[in-house]
């Protein structure tokens, strides 16, 4: 679903990830050099296949080179010199990477699904690069071992903008599988509801599935939390609550979150020095 908010947001280039824009620019070069925007009457099918193969090779090489630059950036991070990496010099807005990104393998996977190399009229887009990065992030995280925590946005991620997570949504089965592996699940949404009923209305498909699940133990079911209102309202799964959620007051976790309160009390100039996650 396309909304006016999403369209206007996409048109503001300063709000778009400059790293993705940079990678998109790199991929534009082989597209211009090797694409053959001929008409539908083209009879030399072999030429199109050769074009796609050459474009695939060049795209793969670029993604592999970027992957090596990210590894170099991570190596600089580990010794406190991330500001001197080549990637930082090329993309000044780049932040901190917490996992390796196998971009070359991720490109091969997405190219099979989206036929990026076979396109003759449409170059690799912002969304193409973003999907490749997302795939690489998943590959990097899963290859490092078990996942302790997985968080998801609500609108435009788990369900369409302004809609709800219905029981027929295929993502529910995947979330239950993660929970069965002792992975904690967090749904983070900007919806600022203060009562559990409203969150149940948006997430009833998942909550009902967790309650009815026979593959999850009672302890695993409690590994589901809902963070609403831009991290202002925390709800945890509760099978005995009318709407399967219980509000966790801020004061109940204040003592165990002293470092967070110290962080929030830091002067603004020190906060700017903290690392940030871009991907």
Short mmCIF file of C-alpha atoms in Angstrom, two decimals:
data_model
loop_
_atom_site.label_atom_id
_atom_site.label_comp_id
_atom_site.label_asym_id
_atom_site.label_seq_id
_atom_site.Cartn_x
_atom_site.Cartn_y
_atom_site.Cartn_z
CA UNK A 1 0.00 0.00 0.00
CA UNK A 2 1.29 3.44 -0.94
CA UNK A 3 0.48 6.38 1.30
CA UNK A 4 1.15 10.08 0.92
CA UNK A 5 3.49 9.91 3.91
CA UNK A 6 5.60 7.18 2.33
CA UNK A 7 5.75 8.96 -1.04
CA UNK A 8 6.78 12.28 0.48
CA UNK A 9 9.31 10.55 2.72
CA UNK A 10 10.90 8.79 -0.25
CA UNK A 11 11.26 12.08 -2.14
CA UNK A 12 13.41 13.60 0.61
CA UNK A 13 16.88 12.41 -0.35
CA UNK A 14 18.47 13.58 2.89
CA UNK A 15 16.31 11.03 4.73
CA UNK A 16 17.35 8.15 2.49
CA UNK A 17 20.28 5.96 3.38
CA UNK A 18 23.31 7.43 1.65
CA UNK A 19 25.14 4.10 1.73
CA UNK A 20 22.36 2.49 -0.31
CA UNK A 21 22.38 5.43 -2.72
CA UNK A 22 26.14 5.03 -3.12
CA UNK A 23 25.87 1.30 -3.90
CA UNK A 24 23.05 2.02 -6.35
CA UNK A 25 25.33 4.49 -8.13
CA UNK A 26 28.05 1.85 -8.44
CA UNK A 27 25.60 -0.62 -10.00
CA UNK A 28 24.37 1.99 -12.48
CA UNK A 29 27.68 1.92 -14.37
CA UNK A 30 27.58 -1.70 -15.61
CA UNK A 31 23.88 -1.29 -16.36
CA UNK A 32 24.62 1.61 -18.71
CA UNK A 33 27.58 -0.17 -20.29
CA UNK A 34 26.06 -3.61 -20.79
CA UNK A 35 22.28 -3.28 -21.00
CA UNK A 36 20.74 -3.59 -24.46
CA UNK A 37 17.42 -1.72 -24.52
CA UNK A 38 16.35 -3.13 -27.88
CA UNK A 39 12.77 -3.56 -29.04
CA UNK A 40 10.58 -6.61 -28.75
CA UNK A 41 11.49 -7.56 -32.32
CA UNK A 42 15.03 -8.48 -31.26
CA UNK A 43 15.75 -11.94 -32.71
CA UNK A 44 19.22 -12.55 -31.39
CA UNK A 45 18.25 -14.13 -28.09
CA UNK A 46 21.85 -15.16 -27.45
CA UNK A 47 22.91 -11.53 -27.29
CA UNK A 48 20.41 -10.91 -24.49
CA UNK A 49 21.67 -13.95 -22.57
CA UNK A 50 25.25 -12.77 -22.98
CA UNK A 51 24.26 -9.31 -21.77
CA UNK A 52 22.60 -10.76 -18.67
CA UNK A 53 25.61 -12.97 -17.91
CA UNK A 54 28.04 -10.06 -18.24
CA UNK A 55 25.84 -7.77 -16.14
CA UNK A 56 25.58 -10.48 -13.47
CA UNK A 57 29.35 -10.83 -13.35
CA UNK A 58 29.91 -7.09 -13.04
CA UNK A 59 27.19 -6.66 -10.41
CA UNK A 60 28.64 -9.57 -8.41
CA UNK A 61 32.13 -8.08 -8.55
CA UNK A 62 30.85 -4.73 -7.26
CA UNK A 63 28.95 -6.33 -4.39
CA UNK A 64 32.01 -8.41 -3.54
CA UNK A 65 34.21 -5.29 -3.51
CA UNK A 66 31.74 -3.49 -1.23
CA UNK A 67 31.68 -6.57 1.03
CA UNK A 68 35.48 -6.41 1.34
CA UNK A 69 35.27 -2.71 2.18
CA UNK A 70 32.75 -3.44 4.94
CA UNK A 71 35.08 -6.10 6.36
CA UNK A 72 37.87 -3.51 6.32
CA UNK A 73 35.57 -1.02 8.07
CA UNK A 74 34.77 -3.60 10.77
CA UNK A 75 38.50 -4.25 11.23
CA UNK A 76 39.05 -0.52 11.74
CA UNK A 77 36.17 -0.45 14.25
CA UNK A 78 37.80 -3.14 16.36
CA UNK A 79 40.89 -0.98 16.90
CA UNK A 80 38.99 2.28 17.30
CA UNK A 81 39.91 3.68 13.88
CA UNK A 82 36.60 3.37 12.04
CA UNK A 83 36.90 6.98 10.92
CA UNK A 84 39.94 6.08 8.83
CA UNK A 85 38.45 3.23 6.82
CA UNK A 86 38.10 3.59 3.07
CA UNK A 87 34.34 3.09 3.31
CA UNK A 88 34.06 5.93 5.84
CA UNK A 89 35.93 8.23 3.48
CA UNK A 90 33.65 7.33 0.57
CA UNK A 91 30.41 7.37 2.58
CA UNK A 92 30.90 9.78 5.52
CA UNK A 93 27.47 8.99 6.98
CA UNK A 94 28.27 5.28 7.41
CA UNK A 95 27.86 4.02 10.96
CA UNK A 96 28.85 0.95 12.95
CA UNK A 97 28.47 -2.60 11.62
CA UNK A 98 27.78 -5.36 14.13
CA UNK A 99 27.80 -8.29 11.70
CA UNK A 100 29.55 -9.18 8.47
CA UNK A 101 27.49 -8.73 5.31
CA UNK A 102 27.96 -11.41 2.62
CA UNK A 103 26.72 -9.10 -0.13
CA UNK A 104 27.99 -11.22 -3.03
CA UNK A 105 26.01 -14.28 -1.91
CA UNK A 106 23.00 -12.11 -1.11
CA UNK A 107 23.10 -10.62 -4.61
CA UNK A 108 23.12 -14.09 -6.20
CA UNK A 109 20.07 -15.03 -4.12
CA UNK A 110 18.11 -11.88 -4.97
CA UNK A 111 19.14 -11.95 -8.63
CA UNK A 112 17.51 -15.35 -9.00
CA UNK A 113 14.28 -13.96 -7.54
CA UNK A 114 14.21 -10.48 -9.11
CA UNK A 115 16.17 -11.00 -12.38
CA UNK A 116 18.23 -7.87 -11.75
CA UNK A 117 20.90 -8.84 -14.29
CA UNK A 118 18.37 -9.54 -17.05
CA UNK A 119 16.78 -6.10 -17.02
CA UNK A 120 17.31 -3.95 -20.09
CA UNK A 121 15.26 -0.87 -19.21
CA UNK A 122 15.25 -0.66 -15.40
CA UNK A 123 18.56 -0.27 -13.52
CA UNK A 124 19.08 -1.66 -10.01
CA UNK A 125 16.89 0.45 -7.74
CA UNK A 126 17.08 1.67 -4.16
CA UNK A 127 14.72 -1.12 -3.10
CA UNK A 128 16.81 -3.72 -4.94
CA UNK A 129 19.91 -2.69 -3.00
CA UNK A 130 17.95 -2.56 0.25
CA UNK A 131 16.67 -6.11 -0.26
CA UNK A 132 20.19 -7.31 -1.01
CA UNK A 133 21.42 -5.68 2.20
CA UNK A 134 18.54 -7.17 4.19
CA UNK A 135 19.31 -10.62 2.78
CA UNK A 136 23.01 -10.20 3.58
CA UNK A 137 22.09 -9.14 7.12
CA UNK A 138 20.06 -12.32 7.60
CA UNK A 139 22.85 -14.45 6.16
CA UNK A 140 25.40 -12.76 8.39
CA UNK A 141 23.33 -13.13 11.55
CA UNK A 142 22.31 -16.75 11.01
CA UNK A 143 25.82 -17.87 10.08
CA UNK A 144 27.14 -16.51 13.38
CA UNK A 145 25.05 -18.97 15.42
CA UNK A 146 21.72 -18.87 17.24
CA UNK A 147 19.75 -15.63 17.43
CA UNK A 148 18.91 -14.35 20.90
CA UNK A 149 16.61 -11.49 19.88
CA UNK A 150 14.73 -10.58 16.70
CA UNK A 151 12.78 -7.33 16.46
CA UNK A 152 10.27 -6.33 13.81
CA UNK A 153 8.60 -3.11 12.83
CA UNK A 154 4.85 -3.25 12.44
CA UNK A 155 3.48 -1.13 9.59
CA UNK A 156 4.96 -1.78 6.15
CA UNK A 157 7.05 -4.66 7.57
CA UNK A 158 4.80 -7.29 9.15
CA UNK A 159 1.63 -5.89 7.59
CA UNK A 160 0.49 -3.12 5.25
CA UNK A 161 0.43 0.47 6.42
CA UNK A 162 -2.49 1.01 8.80
CA UNK A 163 -3.58 -2.63 8.70
CA UNK A 164 -3.40 -5.49 11.22
CA UNK A 165 -1.49 -8.76 11.55
CA UNK A 166 -4.18 -11.18 10.44
CA UNK A 167 -4.18 -14.94 11.24
CA UNK A 168 -3.53 -15.75 7.57
CA UNK A 169 -0.29 -13.77 7.44
CA UNK A 170 2.52 -16.23 6.54
CA UNK A 171 5.02 -14.38 8.74
CA UNK A 172 3.28 -15.73 11.87
CA UNK A 173 4.53 -19.26 11.21
CA UNK A 174 8.09 -17.95 10.84
CA UNK A 175 7.88 -16.02 14.10
CA UNK A 176 6.58 -19.08 15.95
CA UNK A 177 9.49 -21.07 14.55
CA UNK A 178 11.97 -18.51 15.89
CA UNK A 179 10.29 -18.58 19.30
CA UNK A 180 10.50 -22.38 19.35
CA UNK A 181 14.28 -21.97 19.06
CA UNK A 182 14.29 -19.78 22.21
CA UNK A 183 14.64 -16.57 20.22
CA UNK A 184 13.02 -13.60 21.93
CA UNK A 185 10.68 -11.63 19.67
CA UNK A 186 10.04 -7.91 19.94
CA UNK A 187 7.42 -6.03 17.92
CA UNK A 188 8.41 -2.36 17.84
CA UNK A 189 5.77 0.08 16.64
CA UNK A 190 5.20 3.82 16.70
CA UNK A 191 1.55 3.27 17.66
CA UNK A 192 1.19 5.04 21.00
CA UNK A 193 -1.61 3.02 22.56
CA UNK A 194 -1.62 2.90 26.35
CA UNK A 195 -3.97 -0.07 26.69
CA UNK A 196 -3.46 -3.70 25.69
CA UNK A 197 -6.76 -3.89 23.80
CA UNK A 198 -5.55 -1.61 21.00
CA UNK A 199 -2.36 -3.58 20.49
CA UNK A 200 -4.34 -6.81 20.46
CA UNK A 201 -6.47 -5.34 17.69
CA UNK A 202 -3.37 -4.78 15.55
CA UNK A 203 -1.54 -8.00 16.44
CA UNK A 204 -4.36 -10.45 17.22
CA UNK A 205 -3.25 -12.93 14.56
CA UNK A 206 0.15 -13.41 16.19
CA UNK A 207 -1.10 -13.29 19.79
CA UNK A 208 -3.83 -15.87 19.19
CA UNK A 209 -1.35 -18.11 17.36
CA UNK A 210 1.08 -17.95 20.27
CA UNK A 211 -1.68 -18.85 22.72
CA UNK A 212 -2.88 -21.78 20.61
CA UNK A 213 0.59 -23.05 19.75
CA UNK A 214 1.47 -26.58 20.82
CA UNK A 215 5.15 -26.33 19.85
CA UNK A 216 5.92 -23.52 22.31
CA UNK A 217 6.48 -24.09 26.00
CA UNK A 218 4.93 -21.64 28.51
CA UNK A 219 8.37 -20.09 29.01
CA UNK A 220 8.91 -19.65 25.28
CA UNK A 221 5.53 -17.96 24.88
CA UNK A 222 6.63 -15.31 27.36
CA UNK A 223 9.50 -14.38 25.05
CA UNK A 224 7.15 -12.14 23.06
CA UNK A 225 7.12 -8.43 23.91
CA UNK A 226 5.45 -5.41 22.32
CA UNK A 227 7.19 -2.04 22.43
CA UNK A 228 4.86 0.79 21.47
CA UNK A 229 4.85 4.56 21.29
CA UNK A 230 8.45 4.90 20.10
CA UNK A 231 9.71 2.77 23.02
CA UNK A 232 7.47 4.38 25.65
CA UNK A 233 5.03 1.53 26.35
CA UNK A 234 6.17 -2.04 27.03
CA UNK A 235 3.77 -5.00 26.99
CA UNK A 236 4.61 -8.64 27.60
CA UNK A 237 2.67 -11.74 26.59
CA UNK A 238 0.31 -12.98 29.29
CA UNK A 239 -2.00 -15.97 28.64
CA UNK A 240 -4.30 -14.99 31.52
CA UNK A 241 -4.91 -11.40 30.42
CA UNK A 242 -8.11 -10.63 28.47
CA UNK A 243 -6.10 -9.37 25.50
CA UNK A 244 -3.07 -11.62 26.04
CA UNK A 245 -0.85 -8.66 26.95
CA UNK A 246 0.22 -7.13 30.25
CA UNK A 247 1.62 -3.63 30.57
CA UNK A 248 5.02 -3.47 32.23
CA UNK A 249 5.30 -0.14 34.09
CA UNK A 250 8.51 1.81 33.73
CA UNK A 251 9.12 1.81 37.48
CA UNK A 252 9.11 -2.00 37.58
CA UNK A 253 12.32 -2.16 35.57
CA UNK A 254 14.02 1.05 36.70
CA UNK A 255 16.40 -0.64 39.12
CA UNK A 256 17.63 -3.10 36.49
CA UNK A 257 17.98 -0.36 33.87
CA UNK A 258 20.22 2.09 35.72
CA UNK A 259 22.77 2.18 32.86
CA UNK A 260 20.00 3.30 30.50
CA UNK A 261 18.99 6.12 32.82
CA UNK A 262 22.63 7.18 33.03
CA UNK A 263 22.83 7.16 29.25
CA UNK A 264 19.68 9.26 28.88
CA UNK A 265 21.11 11.75 31.36
CA UNK A 266 24.32 12.25 29.41
CA UNK A 267 24.96 15.67 27.89
CA UNK A 268 23.93 16.04 24.27
CA UNK A 269 27.48 16.48 23.01
CA UNK A 270 28.55 13.13 24.48
CA UNK A 271 25.54 11.35 23.00
CA UNK A 272 26.67 12.32 19.51
CA UNK A 273 29.87 10.36 20.08
CA UNK A 274 28.05 7.04 20.49
CA UNK A 275 28.15 4.54 17.59
CA UNK A 276 25.01 4.05 15.53
CA UNK A 277 23.72 1.12 13.53
CA UNK A 278 22.96 1.96 9.90
CA UNK A 279 21.64 -1.34 8.59
#
